[in-house]
PDB file of C-alpha atoms in Angstrom:
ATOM      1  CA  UNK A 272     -14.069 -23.208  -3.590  1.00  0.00           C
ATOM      2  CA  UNK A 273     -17.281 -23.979  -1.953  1.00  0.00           C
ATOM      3  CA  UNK A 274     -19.420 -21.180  -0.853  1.00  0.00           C
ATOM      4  CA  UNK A 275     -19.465 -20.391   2.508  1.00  0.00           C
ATOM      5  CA  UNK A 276     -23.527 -20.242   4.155  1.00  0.00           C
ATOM      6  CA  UNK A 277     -24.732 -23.466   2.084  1.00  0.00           C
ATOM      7  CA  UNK A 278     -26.247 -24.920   4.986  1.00  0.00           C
ATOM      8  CA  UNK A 279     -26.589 -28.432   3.531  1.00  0.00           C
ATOM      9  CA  UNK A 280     -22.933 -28.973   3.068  1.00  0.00           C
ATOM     10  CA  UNK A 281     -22.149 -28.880   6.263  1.00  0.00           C
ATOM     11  CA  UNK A 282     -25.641 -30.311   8.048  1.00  0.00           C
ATOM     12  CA  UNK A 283     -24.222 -33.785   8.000  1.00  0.00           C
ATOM     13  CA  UNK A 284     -20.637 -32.634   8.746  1.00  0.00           C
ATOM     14  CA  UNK A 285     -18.725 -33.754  11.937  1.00  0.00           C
ATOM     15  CA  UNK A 286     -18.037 -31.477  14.786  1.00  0.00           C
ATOM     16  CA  UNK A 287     -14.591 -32.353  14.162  1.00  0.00           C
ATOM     17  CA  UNK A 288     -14.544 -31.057  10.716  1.00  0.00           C
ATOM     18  CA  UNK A 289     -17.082 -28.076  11.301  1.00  0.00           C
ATOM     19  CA  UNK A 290     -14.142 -26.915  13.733  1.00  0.00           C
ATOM     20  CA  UNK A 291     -11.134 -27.405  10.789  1.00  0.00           C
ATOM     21  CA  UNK A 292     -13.640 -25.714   8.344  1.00  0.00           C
ATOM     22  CA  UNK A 293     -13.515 -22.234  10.762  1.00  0.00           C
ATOM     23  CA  UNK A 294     -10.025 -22.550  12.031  1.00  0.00           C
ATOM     24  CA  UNK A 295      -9.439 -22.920   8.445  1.00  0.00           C
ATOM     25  CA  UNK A 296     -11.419 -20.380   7.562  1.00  0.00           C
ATOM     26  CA  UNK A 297      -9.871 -18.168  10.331  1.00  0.00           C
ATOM     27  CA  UNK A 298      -6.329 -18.708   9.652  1.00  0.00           C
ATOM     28  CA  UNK A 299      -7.405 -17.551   5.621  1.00  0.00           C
ATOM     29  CA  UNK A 300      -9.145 -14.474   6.620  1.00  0.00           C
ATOM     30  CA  UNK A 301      -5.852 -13.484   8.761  1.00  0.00           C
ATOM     31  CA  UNK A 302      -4.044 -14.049   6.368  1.00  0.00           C
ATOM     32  CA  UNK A 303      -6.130 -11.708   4.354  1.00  0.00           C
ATOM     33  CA  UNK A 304      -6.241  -9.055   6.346  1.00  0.00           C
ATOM     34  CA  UNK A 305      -1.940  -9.090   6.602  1.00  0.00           C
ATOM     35  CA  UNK A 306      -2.051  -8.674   3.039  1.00  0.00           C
ATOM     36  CA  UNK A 307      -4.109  -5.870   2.720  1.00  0.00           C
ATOM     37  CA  UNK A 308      -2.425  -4.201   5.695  1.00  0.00           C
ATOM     38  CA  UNK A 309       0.937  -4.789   3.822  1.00  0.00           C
ATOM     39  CA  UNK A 310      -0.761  -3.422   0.589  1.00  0.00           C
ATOM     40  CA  UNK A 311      -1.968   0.065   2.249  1.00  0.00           C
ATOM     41  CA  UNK A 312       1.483   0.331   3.979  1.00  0.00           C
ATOM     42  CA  UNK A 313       3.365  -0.178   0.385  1.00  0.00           C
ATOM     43  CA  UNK A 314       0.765   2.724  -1.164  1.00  0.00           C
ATOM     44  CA  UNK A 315       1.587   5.040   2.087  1.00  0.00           C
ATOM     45  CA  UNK A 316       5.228   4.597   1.531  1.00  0.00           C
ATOM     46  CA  UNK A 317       4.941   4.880  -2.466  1.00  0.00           C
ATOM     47  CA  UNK A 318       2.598   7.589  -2.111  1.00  0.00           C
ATOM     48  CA  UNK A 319       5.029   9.950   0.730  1.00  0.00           C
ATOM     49  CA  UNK A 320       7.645   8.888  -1.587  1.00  0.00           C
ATOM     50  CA  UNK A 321       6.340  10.324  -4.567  1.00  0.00           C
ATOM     51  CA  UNK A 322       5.761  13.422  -2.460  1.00  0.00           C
ATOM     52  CA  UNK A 323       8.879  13.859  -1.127  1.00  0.00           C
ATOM     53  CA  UNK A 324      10.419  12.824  -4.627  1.00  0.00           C
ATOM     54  CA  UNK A 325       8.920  15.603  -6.443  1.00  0.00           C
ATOM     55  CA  UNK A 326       9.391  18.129  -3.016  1.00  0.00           C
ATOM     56  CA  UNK A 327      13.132  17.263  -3.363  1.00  0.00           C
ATOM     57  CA  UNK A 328      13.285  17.525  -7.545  1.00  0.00           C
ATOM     58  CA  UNK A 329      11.753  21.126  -6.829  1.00  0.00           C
ATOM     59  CA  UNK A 330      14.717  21.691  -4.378  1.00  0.00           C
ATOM     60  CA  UNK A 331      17.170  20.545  -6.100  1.00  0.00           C
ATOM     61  CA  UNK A 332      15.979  22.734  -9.479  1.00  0.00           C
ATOM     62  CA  UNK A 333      15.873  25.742  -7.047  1.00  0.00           C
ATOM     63  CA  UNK A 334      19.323  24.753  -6.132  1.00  0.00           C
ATOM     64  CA  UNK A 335      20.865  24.341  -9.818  1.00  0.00           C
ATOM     65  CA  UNK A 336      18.861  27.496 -10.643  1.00  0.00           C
ATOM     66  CA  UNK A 337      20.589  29.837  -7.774  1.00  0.00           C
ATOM     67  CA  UNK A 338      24.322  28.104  -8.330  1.00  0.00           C
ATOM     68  CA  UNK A 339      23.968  28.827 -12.076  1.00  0.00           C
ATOM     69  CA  UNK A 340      23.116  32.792 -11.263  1.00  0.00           C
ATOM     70  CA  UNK A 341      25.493  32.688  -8.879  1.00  0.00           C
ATOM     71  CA  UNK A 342      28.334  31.518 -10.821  1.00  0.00           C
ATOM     72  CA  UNK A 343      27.127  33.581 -13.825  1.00  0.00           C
ATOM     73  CA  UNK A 344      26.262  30.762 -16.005  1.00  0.00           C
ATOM     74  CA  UNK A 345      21.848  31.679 -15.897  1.00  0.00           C
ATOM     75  CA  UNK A 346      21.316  35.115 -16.734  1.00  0.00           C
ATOM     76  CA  UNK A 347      19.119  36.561 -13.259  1.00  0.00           C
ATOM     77  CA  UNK A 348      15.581  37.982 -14.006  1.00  0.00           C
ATOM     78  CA  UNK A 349      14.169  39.999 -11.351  1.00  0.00           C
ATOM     79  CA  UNK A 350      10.582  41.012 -11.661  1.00  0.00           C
ATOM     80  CA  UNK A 351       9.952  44.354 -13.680  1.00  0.00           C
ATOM     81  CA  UNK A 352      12.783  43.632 -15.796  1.00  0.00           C
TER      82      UNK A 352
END
């Protein structure tokens, strides 16, 4: 890839092809920029789901914790004794 800003590649270039170079150019950095919006929305969604992944494994401990009391298969420990 050529870098972009070296004057004397394009100095002798046709208008037509100065134009294709940018629309190019354009049409790249667009493309870009979708990719990296698509990247931060998969890391929100991994990272919320991680969150509410662990939020619901607490729950559901909580859950197996008070059913197995309840049905008498966890002995209960209230505090002080």
């Amino acid at each position: 890839m050529r870098a972009v800003g070296d004057d004397q590649d394009y100095a002798g270039a046709r208008e037509e092809d100065l134009v294709r170079i940018l629309d190019d150019l354009n049409a790249r950095e667009e493309r870009l920029r979708e990719q990296i919006a698509d990247q931060r929305n998969a890391l929100e969604q991994l990272t919320s789901s991680d969150s509410q992944s662990a939020a619901a494994l607490e729950e559901a401990r909580a859950r197996a914790e008070a059913i197995g009391i309840l049905n008498g298969t966890l002995p209960h420990r209230a505090p002080g004794w």
